[in-house]
Coordinates of C-alpha atoms in Angstrom, one line a residue:
M245 CA 25.2 18.5 52.6
N246 CA 24.9 17.9 56.3
G247 CA 21.7 16.0 57.3
S248 CA 21.5 17.7 60.7
S249 CA 20.6 21.0 58.9
I250 CA 17.3 19.5 57.9
T251 CA 14.6 20.2 60.5
T252 CA 12.1 17.6 61.7
E253 CA 9.3 19.8 60.3
H254 CA 10.9 19.8 56.9
R255 CA 11.2 16.0 56.9
E256 CA 7.5 15.7 57.9
E257 CA 6.5 18.1 55.1
K258 CA 8.6 16.0 52.7
R259 CA 7.0 12.8 53.8
H260 CA 3.5 14.4 53.5
L261 CA 4.3 15.6 49.9
R262 CA 5.5 12.2 48.9
E263 CA 2.4 10.4 50.4
R264 CA 0.1 12.9 48.6
S265 CA 1.8 12.4 45.3
H266 CA 1.6 8.6 45.8
T267 CA -2.1 8.8 46.7
I268 CA -2.9 10.8 43.5
T269 CA -0.9 8.4 41.4
R270 CA -2.7 5.4 42.8
H271 CA -6.2 6.7 42.3
T272 CA -6.1 8.8 39.2
I273 CA -3.2 7.9 37.0
P274 CA -3.1 4.7 34.8
S275 CA 0.7 4.8 34.6
T276 CA 3.3 5.6 37.1
G277 CA 5.0 9.0 37.5
L278 CA 8.7 9.8 37.6
A279 CA 10.8 6.9 38.6
E280 CA 12.1 7.2 42.2
P281 CA 15.9 7.0 42.8
P282 CA 17.0 3.4 43.1
N283 CA 16.8 2.1 46.7
N284 CA 20.4 0.9 46.6
V285 CA 21.7 4.4 45.8
E286 CA 21.9 6.9 48.6
E287 CA 20.6 10.3 48.1
G288 CA 24.0 11.8 48.8
D289 CA 25.4 9.7 46.0
S290 CA 22.7 11.0 43.7
A291 CA 23.5 14.5 44.7
K292 CA 27.1 13.9 43.9
H293 CA 26.2 12.5 40.5
F294 CA 23.9 15.5 40.0
A295 CA 26.8 17.9 40.8
D296 CA 29.2 16.0 38.6
T297 CA 27.0 15.8 35.5
T298 CA 25.4 19.3 35.7
D299 CA 28.1 21.9 36.3
D300 CA 26.0 24.5 34.6
L301 CA 23.5 24.3 37.5
A302 CA 26.1 25.3 40.1
T303 CA 24.6 28.8 40.3
I304 CA 21.3 27.4 41.7
N305 CA 22.8 25.1 44.3
D306 CA 22.0 27.6 47.1
Q307 CA 18.4 27.4 46.1
I308 CA 18.2 23.6 46.4
Q309 CA 20.4 23.0 49.5
G310 CA 17.4 23.0 51.8
L311 CA 15.7 20.3 49.8
M312 CA 18.4 17.6 50.0
V313 CA 17.6 15.0 52.7
P314 CA 20.2 12.3 52.8
S315 CA 19.2 11.0 56.3
E316 CA 18.3 7.4 56.9
E317 CA 14.7 8.5 57.7
V318 CA 14.2 9.9 54.3
L319 CA 15.8 6.9 52.6
E320 CA 13.5 4.7 54.7
D321 CA 10.5 6.8 53.5
E322 CA 11.6 6.4 49.9
E323 CA 11.9 2.7 50.3
D324 CA 8.4 2.5 51.9
Y325 CA 7.0 4.6 49.1
S326 CA 8.6 2.5 46.4
D327 CA 7.4 -0.7 48.0
D328 CA 3.8 0.6 48.4
E329 CA 3.8 1.9 44.8
S330 CA 4.9 -1.4 43.4
A331 CA 2.2 -3.2 45.4
V332 CA -0.6 -1.1 43.8
P333 CA -2.2 -3.1 41.0
T334 CA -3.1 -0.1 38.8
T335 CA -3.9 -0.7 35.2
G336 CA -1.2 0.4 32.7
Q337 CA 1.4 0.8 35.5
A338 CA 4.9 1.4 34.0
S339 CA 8.0 -0.6 34.9
P340 CA 10.4 0.8 37.6
K341 CA 12.9 1.6 34.9
S342 CA 10.5 3.7 32.8
L343 CA 11.3 7.4 32.9
L344 CA 8.1 8.3 30.9
S345 CA 4.8 8.9 32.6
T346 CA 1.5 10.5 32.1
T347 CA 1.2 14.2 32.4
S348 CA -1.1 14.2 35.3
S349 CA 1.1 12.0 37.4
M350 CA 4.1 14.2 36.6
V351 CA 2.2 17.4 37.4
S352 CA 0.8 16.0 40.6
Y353 CA 4.2 15.0 41.8
V354 CA 6.0 18.1 40.8
S355 CA 3.4 20.5 42.0
S356 CA 3.8 19.0 45.4
A357 CA 7.6 18.5 45.5
S358 CA 10.5 20.8 44.5
A359 CA 12.1 21.2 41.2
Y360 CA 15.1 19.5 42.6
D361 CA 13.2 16.3 43.1
I362 CA 12.6 16.1 39.4
L363 CA 16.2 16.7 38.5
L364 CA 17.4 14.2 41.1
S365 CA 15.0 11.6 39.7
R366 CA 16.2 12.2 36.2
L367 CA 19.9 12.4 36.9
G368 CA 20.0 9.9 39.7
N369 CA 18.7 7.3 37.3
S370 CA 21.0 8.2 34.4
Q371 CA 21.9 4.5 34.1
V372 CA 18.4 3.8 33.1
D373 CA 17.6 3.8 29.4
P374 CA 15.7 7.0 28.8
F375 CA 14.0 5.3 25.8
A376 CA 12.7 2.4 27.8
R377 CA 9.1 1.6 26.7
P378 CA 6.3 2.3 29.3
E379 CA 4.2 -0.7 29.8
T380 CA 0.6 -1.5 30.6
V381 CA -0.3 -4.5 32.8
D382 CA -1.4 -6.6 29.8
Q383 CA 1.6 -5.7 27.8
R384 CA 4.0 -6.4 30.7
T385 CA 2.8 -10.0 31.0
N386 CA 3.1 -10.8 27.3
D387 CA 5.9 -8.6 26.1
E388 CA 8.4 -8.1 28.9
E389 CA 11.2 -9.9 27.1
D390 CA 10.3 -8.4 23.8
D391 CA 10.4 -4.8 25.3
H392 CA 13.8 -5.5 26.8
H393 CA 15.2 -6.2 23.4
S394 CA 13.1 -3.7 21.5
P395 CA 13.8 -0.1 22.8
R396 CA 11.5 2.6 21.5
V397 CA 14.3 4.3 19.6
S398 CA 17.1 2.6 17.8
H399 CA 20.6 2.7 19.0
E400 CA 21.6 5.0 16.2
V401 CA 19.0 7.6 17.2
K402 CA 20.1 7.5 20.8
E403 CA 23.6 8.2 19.7
D404 CA 22.6 11.0 17.4
V405 CA 20.1 12.9 19.6
K406 CA 21.3 15.8 21.6
D407 CA 22.6 14.7 25.0
D408 CA 20.2 15.3 27.8
E409 CA 23.2 16.4 30.0
D410 CA 23.2 19.7 28.0
A411 CA 19.6 20.5 28.9
D412 CA 18.6 23.3 31.3
W413 CA 17.0 21.0 33.9
E414 CA 16.0 23.9 36.1
F415 CA 13.9 25.4 33.2
W416 CA 12.3 22.1 32.2
A417 CA 11.4 21.4 35.8
K418 CA 9.7 24.8 35.9
V419 CA 7.9 24.0 32.7
I420 CA 6.6 20.7 34.2
S421 CA 5.7 22.1 37.6
D422 CA 4.2 25.4 36.5
F423 CA 3.7 25.4 32.7
K424 CA 1.5 28.6 32.7
S425 CA 4.2 30.7 34.3
V426 CA 6.7 30.0 31.4
T427 CA 6.8 32.8 28.8
A428 CA 6.2 31.8 25.2
K429 CA 9.5 33.4 24.1
E430 CA 11.5 31.5 26.7
L431 CA 9.7 28.2 26.0
S432 CA 10.2 28.6 22.2
S433 CA 13.9 29.4 22.6
C434 CA 14.5 26.3 24.7
I435 CA 12.4 24.1 22.5
R436 CA 14.4 25.1 19.4
R437 CA 17.5 23.9 21.2
G438 CA 15.7 20.6 21.7
I439 CA 13.6 19.0 24.5
P440 CA 15.4 16.5 26.7
N441 CA 14.7 13.0 25.5
S442 CA 13.6 11.8 28.9
L443 CA 11.1 14.6 29.2
R444 CA 9.9 14.8 25.6
G445 CA 6.7 12.8 26.0
T446 CA 5.7 14.8 29.0
I447 CA 6.4 18.2 27.4
W448 CA 4.6 17.2 24.3
Q449 CA 1.5 16.5 26.3
L450 CA 1.8 19.8 28.1
L451 CA 2.2 21.6 24.8
A452 CA -0.8 19.8 23.2
K453 CA -2.9 20.1 26.4
S454 CA -3.9 16.5 25.8
K455 CA -4.3 15.1 29.3
D456 CA -8.0 14.0 29.5
G457 CA -9.1 11.2 31.7
K458 CA -12.4 10.8 29.9
L459 CA -10.7 10.6 26.6
E460 CA -8.4 7.9 27.9
Q461 CA -11.5 6.0 29.1
T462 CA -13.0 6.5 25.6
Y463 CA -9.8 5.0 24.1
M464 CA -10.2 1.9 26.3
Q465 CA -13.8 1.5 25.2
L466 CA -12.9 2.0 21.5
L467 CA -10.3 -0.8 21.7
K468 CA -13.2 -3.2 22.4
Q469 CA -15.0 -2.3 19.2
E470 CA -14.3 -3.4 15.7
S471 CA -13.2 -1.1 12.8
V472 CA -13.7 -1.6 9.1
Y473 CA -10.1 -0.4 8.7
E474 CA -8.5 -3.2 10.7
K475 CA -7.3 -5.2 7.6
A476 CA -5.8 -2.0 6.1
I477 CA -4.1 -1.1 9.3
T478 CA -2.6 -4.6 9.7
R479 CA -1.4 -4.5 6.1
D480 CA 0.4 -1.2 6.6
L481 CA 2.1 -2.0 9.9
S482 CA 5.1 -3.6 8.2
R483 CA 5.4 -0.8 5.6
I484 CA 5.8 2.2 7.9
L485 CA 9.1 2.9 9.8
P486 CA 10.6 -0.4 8.6
H487 CA 14.0 0.3 10.2
N488 CA 12.8 1.1 13.7
Q489 CA 13.3 -1.9 16.0
Y490 CA 10.5 -1.0 18.4
V491 CA 7.9 -0.2 15.8
Q492 CA 8.6 -3.5 14.0
S493 CA 8.4 -5.5 17.2
T494 CA 5.3 -7.4 18.2
S495 CA 4.4 -5.0 21.0
G496 CA 5.1 -2.0 18.8
K497 CA 2.9 -3.2 16.0
D498 CA 0.1 -4.0 18.6
S499 CA 0.3 -0.4 20.0
L500 CA 0.3 1.1 16.5
F501 CA -2.7 -1.0 15.6
N502 CA -4.6 -0.1 18.8
V503 CA -4.1 3.6 18.5
A504 CA -4.9 3.7 14.7
K505 CA -7.9 1.5 15.1
A506 CA -9.2 3.6 18.1
Y507 CA -8.8 6.8 16.1
S508 CA -10.6 5.4 13.1
L509 CA -13.6 4.8 15.3
Y510 CA -13.3 8.1 17.2
D511 CA -13.1 10.3 14.1
Q512 CA -15.2 8.4 11.5
A513 CA -15.1 11.4 9.1
V514 CA -11.3 10.8 8.7
G515 CA -11.3 7.1 9.3
Y516 CA -7.8 5.8 8.5
C517 CA -4.8 6.7 6.3
Q518 CA -1.3 5.2 6.3
D519 CA 0.2 8.6 7.2
I520 CA -1.7 8.5 10.5
L521 CA 0.4 5.5 11.4
C522 CA 3.5 7.5 10.7
I523 CA 2.3 10.3 13.0
I524 CA 1.5 7.7 15.8
G525 CA 5.0 6.1 15.6
P526 CA 7.1 8.9 17.1
L527 CA 4.4 9.5 19.8
L528 CA 4.5 5.9 20.9
L529 CA 8.2 6.1 21.3
N530 CA 7.7 8.7 24.0
M531 CA 4.5 7.8 25.8
P532 CA 2.0 5.0 26.4
E533 CA -0.9 4.1 24.1
E534 CA -3.7 6.0 25.9
E535 CA -1.6 9.2 26.1
T536 CA -0.5 8.8 22.4
F537 CA -4.2 8.6 21.5
C538 CA -5.0 11.8 23.4
V539 CA -2.1 13.7 21.8
L540 CA -3.2 12.3 18.4
V541 CA -6.7 13.7 18.9
Q542 CA -5.2 17.1 19.8
I543 CA -2.9 17.0 16.8
M544 CA -5.8 16.2 14.4
H545 CA -8.4 18.5 15.9
R546 CA -6.6 21.4 17.8
Y547 CA -3.7 21.6 15.4
G548 CA -6.0 21.1 12.4
L549 CA -4.1 18.2 10.8
R550 CA -7.3 16.3 10.2
D551 CA -8.1 18.8 7.4
Y552 CA -5.5 16.9 5.3
F553 CA -7.5 13.6 5.6
I554 CA -11.1 14.7 5.3
P555 CA -12.6 13.5 2.0
Q556 CA -13.0 16.1 -0.7
S557 CA -10.9 18.6 1.3
N558 CA -8.6 21.0 -0.6
F559 CA -6.5 21.9 2.4
L560 CA -3.5 19.9 1.3
S561 CA -3.6 21.5 -2.1
Q562 CA -3.8 24.9 -0.4
R563 CA -0.8 24.0 1.8
L564 CA 1.2 22.9 -1.3
Y565 CA 0.3 26.1 -3.1
Q566 CA 1.6 28.1 -0.1
F567 CA 4.7 26.0 -0.1
S568 CA 5.3 26.5 -3.8
V569 CA 5.0 30.3 -3.5
L570 CA 7.3 30.4 -0.5
V571 CA 9.9 28.3 -2.3
S572 CA 9.8 30.7 -5.2
E573 CA 10.2 33.7 -2.8
N574 CA 12.8 32.2 -0.4
L575 CA 14.6 29.7 -2.6
P576 CA 14.2 31.1 -6.2
H577 CA 17.0 29.0 -7.7
I578 CA 15.5 25.8 -6.5
S579 CA 12.0 26.9 -7.6
R580 CA 13.1 27.7 -11.1
Y581 CA 15.2 24.5 -11.4
L582 CA 12.4 22.3 -10.2
E583 CA 10.0 24.0 -12.6
F584 CA 12.6 23.5 -15.4
Q585 CA 12.9 19.8 -14.5
G586 CA 9.1 19.5 -14.5
I587 CA 8.9 18.5 -10.9
Q588 CA 5.9 19.7 -8.9
D589 CA 5.7 20.0 -5.2
N590 CA 3.0 17.4 -4.8
M591 CA 5.4 14.8 -6.2
Y592 CA 7.6 14.8 -3.1
A593 CA 6.4 17.2 -0.4
A594 CA 2.8 16.1 0.2
R595 CA 3.7 13.4 2.7
W596 CA 6.0 15.8 4.5
F597 CA 2.9 17.7 5.7
T598 CA 0.5 14.8 6.1
S599 CA 2.9 12.7 8.2
L600 CA 4.7 15.6 10.0
F601 CA 7.9 14.4 8.3
A602 CA 7.7 11.0 10.0
C603 CA 7.1 9.0 6.8
K604 CA 10.8 8.5 6.1
F605 CA 13.0 11.1 7.9
P606 CA 15.2 9.9 10.8
F607 CA 13.8 10.1 14.3
E608 CA 16.3 12.6 15.6
F609 CA 14.9 15.0 13.1
V610 CA 11.3 14.0 13.4
F611 CA 11.4 14.5 17.2
R612 CA 12.7 18.1 16.7
V613 CA 9.9 18.7 14.1
Y614 CA 7.3 17.5 16.6
D615 CA 8.9 19.8 19.2
L616 CA 8.3 22.8 16.9
F617 CA 5.0 21.6 15.6
L618 CA 3.4 21.2 19.1
S619 CA 4.9 24.4 20.2
E620 CA 4.3 26.7 17.3
G621 CA 1.5 25.1 15.3
Q622 CA 1.1 23.7 11.8
D623 CA 2.5 26.7 10.0
V624 CA 6.0 25.8 11.2
L625 CA 5.9 22.8 8.8
L626 CA 6.3 25.2 5.9
R627 CA 9.4 26.7 7.4
V628 CA 10.8 23.2 8.1
A629 CA 10.2 22.1 4.5
L630 CA 11.9 25.2 3.2
A631 CA 14.8 24.5 5.6
V632 CA 15.1 21.0 4.3
L633 CA 15.3 22.2 0.7
N634 CA 17.8 24.9 1.7
Q635 CA 20.0 22.4 3.4
N636 CA 20.2 20.2 0.3
Q637 CA 20.2 23.1 -2.3
A638 CA 23.6 22.2 -3.8
T639 CA 22.7 18.6 -4.3
I640 CA 19.3 19.5 -5.8
L641 CA 20.8 21.8 -8.3
A642 CA 23.3 19.2 -9.4
L643 CA 20.8 16.5 -10.3
E644 CA 18.4 16.0 -13.2
H645 CA 14.8 14.8 -13.4
D646 CA 14.7 11.1 -12.5
N647 CA 17.7 11.2 -10.2
L648 CA 16.4 14.5 -8.7
L649 CA 12.9 13.1 -8.0
R650 CA 14.4 10.0 -6.5
F651 CA 16.6 12.2 -4.3
L652 CA 13.7 14.3 -3.2
K653 CA 11.5 11.3 -2.4
N654 CA 14.1 9.0 -0.8
D655 CA 17.7 10.2 -0.4
L656 CA 16.8 13.6 1.0
V657 CA 15.8 12.0 4.3
D658 CA 19.4 11.1 5.1
I659 CA 20.0 13.9 7.6
S660 CA 23.0 14.1 9.9
E661 CA 22.9 15.5 13.4
A662 CA 24.7 18.6 12.3
A663 CA 22.2 19.0 9.4
V664 CA 19.4 18.7 11.9
D665 CA 20.7 21.6 13.9
N666 CA 21.2 23.6 10.7
I667 CA 17.7 22.9 9.6
I668 CA 16.2 23.8 13.0
H669 CA 18.3 27.0 13.1
Y670 CA 17.2 28.0 9.6
T671 CA 13.6 27.3 10.6
A672 CA 14.0 29.5 13.6
E673 CA 15.6 32.3 11.6
L674 CA 13.1 32.2 8.8
C675 CA 10.2 34.5 9.3
I676 CA 6.9 34.0 7.5
P677 CA 4.2 36.4 8.8
P678 CA 0.9 34.7 9.4
R679 CA -0.8 37.4 7.3
R680 CA 1.3 36.3 4.4
L681 CA 0.0 32.8 4.7
E682 CA -3.5 34.1 5.1
R683 CA -3.1 36.1 1.9
L684 CA -1.8 33.0 0.1
A685 CA -4.7 31.0 1.4
K686 CA -7.2 33.6 0.2
Q687 CA -5.4 33.8 -3.1
Y688 CA -5.6 30.0 -3.5
Q689 CA -9.3 30.1 -2.5
A690 CA -9.9 32.9 -5.0
D691 CA -8.1 31.0 -7.8
A692 CA -10.1 27.9 -6.8
A693 CA -13.3 29.9 -6.8
R694 CA -12.5 31.3 -10.3
S695 CA -11.6 27.8 -11.4
S696 CA -14.9 26.6 -9.9
S697 CA -16.8 29.3 -11.7
S698 CA -15.3 28.4 -15.0
D699 CA -15.8 24.8 -14.1
A700 CA -19.5 25.6 -13.3
N701 CA -19.9 27.1 -16.8
A702 CA -18.1 24.2 -18.3
I703 CA -20.3 21.8 -16.3
E704 CA -23.5 23.6 -17.5
S705 CA -22.2 23.3 -21.1
L706 CA -21.4 19.7 -20.5
R707 CA -24.8 19.1 -19.0
R708 CA -26.4 20.5 -22.2
Q709 CA -24.1 18.4 -24.3
N710 CA -24.9 15.5 -22.0
K711 CA -28.7 16.0 -22.6
T712 CA -28.2 16.0 -26.3
L713 CA -25.9 13.0 -26.1
S714 CA -28.5 11.3 -23.9
E715 CA -31.2 11.7 -26.6
T716 CA -28.7 10.5 -29.2
V717 CA -27.9 7.6 -27.0
R718 CA -31.6 6.8 -26.5
E719 CA -32.1 6.9 -30.3
L720 CA -29.0 4.8 -30.8
Q721 CA -30.3 2.5 -28.1
R722 CA -33.6 2.0 -30.0
N723 CA -31.6 1.4 -33.2
L724 CA -29.4 -0.9 -31.3
N725 CA -32.4 -2.9 -30.0
S726 CA -33.7 -3.2 -33.6
L727 CA -30.3 -4.2 -34.8
N728 CA -30.1 -6.7 -31.9
R729 CA -33.4 -8.3 -33.0
E730 CA -32.1 -8.4 -36.6
H731 CA -28.9 -9.7 -35.3
D732 CA -30.8 -12.4 -33.3
T733 CA -32.6 -13.4 -36.5
I734 CA -29.5 -13.4 -38.6
A735 CA -27.7 -15.3 -35.8
K736 CA -30.3 -18.0 -35.9
E737 CA -30.1 -18.2 -39.7
L738 CA -26.4 -18.2 -39.4
I739 CA -26.5 -21.0 -36.9
E740 CA -28.9 -23.0 -39.2
S741 CA -26.6 -22.3 -42.1
K742 CA -23.6 -23.4 -40.2
M743 CA -25.5 -26.5 -39.2
E744 CA -26.4 -27.1 -42.8
I745 CA -22.9 -26.4 -43.9
A746 CA -21.7 -28.8 -41.3
R747 CA -24.2 -31.4 -42.5
V748 CA -23.0 -30.9 -46.1
H749 CA -19.4 -31.1 -45.0
D750 CA -20.2 -34.4 -43.3
E751 CA -21.9 -35.6 -46.5
N752 CA -18.9 -34.4 -48.6
D753 CA -16.6 -36.1 -46.2
A754 CA -18.6 -39.3 -46.6
L755 CA -18.7 -38.9 -50.4
R756 CA -15.0 -38.2 -50.4
Q757 CA -14.4 -41.3 -48.4
Q758 CA -16.7 -43.3 -50.7
S759 CA -14.9 -41.8 -53.8
F760 CA -11.6 -42.7 -52.2
D761 CA -12.8 -46.2 -51.5
L762 CA -14.2 -46.5 -55.1
K763 CA -11.0 -45.2 -56.5
R764 CA -9.0 -47.8 -54.6
A765 CA -11.5 -50.5 -55.6
L766 CA -11.3 -49.3 -59.2
E767 CA -7.6 -49.5 -59.2
A768 CA -7.7 -52.9 -57.7
L769 CA -10.4 -53.9 -60.2
H770 CA -8.4 -52.6 -63.1
V771 CA -5.5 -54.8 -62.2
E772 CA -7.9 -57.7 -61.7
V773 CA -9.7 -57.0 -65.0
E774 CA -6.4 -56.7 -66.8
S775 CA -5.2 -59.9 -65.3
R776 CA -8.5 -61.6 -66.1
I777 CA -8.5 -60.2 -69.6
K778 CA -5.0 -61.4 -70.2
T779 CA -6.1 -64.8 -68.9
E780 CA -9.2 -64.8 -71.1
M781 CA -7.3 -63.5 -74.1
S782 CA -4.8 -66.2 -73.7
A783 CA -7.6 -68.8 -73.4
L784 CA -9.4 -67.1 -76.4
S785 CA -6.2 -67.2 -78.4
T786 CA -5.8 -70.8 -77.7
K787 CA -9.5 -71.4 -78.5
N788 CA -9.2 -69.2 -81.6
A789 CA -6.2 -71.2 -82.8
A790 CA -8.2 -74.4 -82.3
L791 CA -11.2 -72.8 -84.1
M792 CA -8.9 -71.7 -86.9
D793 CA -7.7 -75.2 -87.2
R794 CA -11.3 -76.4 -87.1
N795 CA -12.2 -73.7 -89.6
V796 CA -9.5 -74.9 -91.9
E797 CA -10.7 -78.4 -91.4
L798 CA -14.3 -77.2 -92.0
E799 CA -13.2 -75.2 -95.1
E800 CA -11.6 -78.3 -96.4
Q801 CA -14.7 -80.3 -95.6
L802 CA -16.8 -77.5 -97.3
A803 CA -14.6 -77.5 -100.3
S804 CA -15.0 -81.2 -100.4
M805 CA -18.7 -80.9 -99.9
E806 CA -18.9 -78.1 -102.6
K807 CA -17.1 -80.4 -104.9
T808 CA -19.6 -83.1 -104.0
V809 CA -22.5 -80.6 -104.5
I810 CA -21.1 -79.6 -107.9
D811 CA -20.8 -83.1 -108.8
M812 CA -24.3 -83.7 -107.6
K813 CA -25.5 -80.7 -109.5
L814 CA -23.8 -82.0 -112.6
Q815 CA -25.3 -85.3 -112.0
F816 CA -28.7 -83.5 -111.5
L817 CA -28.2 -81.7 -114.7
E818 CA -27.4 -84.8 -116.4
S819 CA -30.4 -86.4 -114.7
E820 CA -32.5 -83.5 -115.8
N821 CA -31.2 -83.7 -119.3
E822 CA -32.0 -87.4 -119.3
R823 CA -35.5 -86.6 -117.8
D824 CA -36.1 -84.1 -120.6
S825 CA -34.9 -86.5 -123.0
L826 CA -37.1 -89.2 -121.6
D827 CA -40.1 -86.7 -121.5
R828 CA -39.6 -86.0 -125.2
R829 CA -39.3 -89.6 -125.9
L830 CA -42.4 -90.2 -123.8
N831 CA -44.3 -87.5 -125.6
D832 CA -43.2 -88.9 -128.8
L833 CA -44.4 -92.3 -127.8
K834 CA -47.7 -90.8 -126.7
R835 CA -48.0 -89.2 -130.0
L836 CA -47.2 -92.4 -131.6
M837 CA -49.7 -94.2 -129.7
P838 CA -53.2 -93.7 -130.6

């Protein structure tokens, strides 16, 4: 394009628009807007790159011819603008290579400039990684090198996602610059084809209507407070999205922790759940922390996802009931087979809804789900879940219980790029009237009410039984107390008996020892006595022999003495006879004498 065709008035207007956008960004936006074209690339070269890479936009070239300003003056203005912007010490300012920005900065810029400025900014910087992580001032200081090696999306995802070159840049520029003028049908059609990666964070914020400066300030204040869930969040950081390089990096974990902690303080009725971290992950890959927090608040409140996490809420059960009925209606073979295998929907599908499919599914699929969710609302998740089952119908019908459940919980998430397109196409083609979902919800509520009524009767009966059992328990308690007292008495007696038994055992042991000692002493004494007896018997034998000899000698002496006595008796008799004879003679003499 010839620069002489651009009027001075047009150049002045261009400069004014740029200065206005820059002023708004400096004073109201915590992160930078769209990246300006590199200073070392002339605008004419950018236009050439734009023409080479977007042939499908040739039909609108006439509309953007008047907006191309390759003159030195404009280049000079852009350099001044870039220098001024880099000098502004705004909190949370993104690096020059970041293509992600806050919604307000994007809208401020685009509402002032033409759609072509947006396209030129996107395509003129095609050499910049569209997944570069937006930084804050604090993060840039500590994590600059880490961010360089930890892109928000893994290399595999960047290869698998739909190329931004196929996007309708004119339409997306219109969406960003004048969102309200875009018809719902037209927006839905383009979203189903996929939002360009470099615009996804911005479009998500527009769809969620999440831009709120006060809420961002609230987020900053919440970061200064302490949460009772901090330990639980820290514990779960390494468990979710383990294969994503950015999420598992230090800066990624810090961002996840900050957003989850802030939300646990912001919505204390919900607090924290691991699936909230899964929801935050894909958002952080496309926008800064404060914007992620704002979108999360909208997802939980405006889109009703917090109903899954409120304590004592039956919303997840209601959603699974709707899903089960829809599977039986749309995929009857799978429904019957899963029922035959004894697999219920809550065994594998609960986390699909509570985490927006971000718990294990690949990001190229999760991003597309987020596109649909933020565009069409929560009910689209049912259609996506049905599409996932339909895509894997042949494999599901070929597996049995354990392997089938393992496939549904783990292997089902391996989705190729072609499968992603098929799932999104099936989701778009599948029609589930909202009235049908409302009827299913009412039916579930009616069933739950009937169940609650029967449960109420059962509870009343249980209360009566509980009263009777309470009286029985009290009576048993009294008996137990009496038995405890008796038990204490018996226990004391038992202790005393045991002590007595122990004493008797000690005495028995002492007596056994004494008996053993006596036995040993008796055995020793028996030997000693036997030896002594033998010695004494020998001595007695010798003495007896001597006595026998003495006895023989005495007997001989006795015999001799007896003989002597006999002799003496004989002599005595003789003497007696002589005395008698003498007495007679004496008497005779006396008679003879006068």
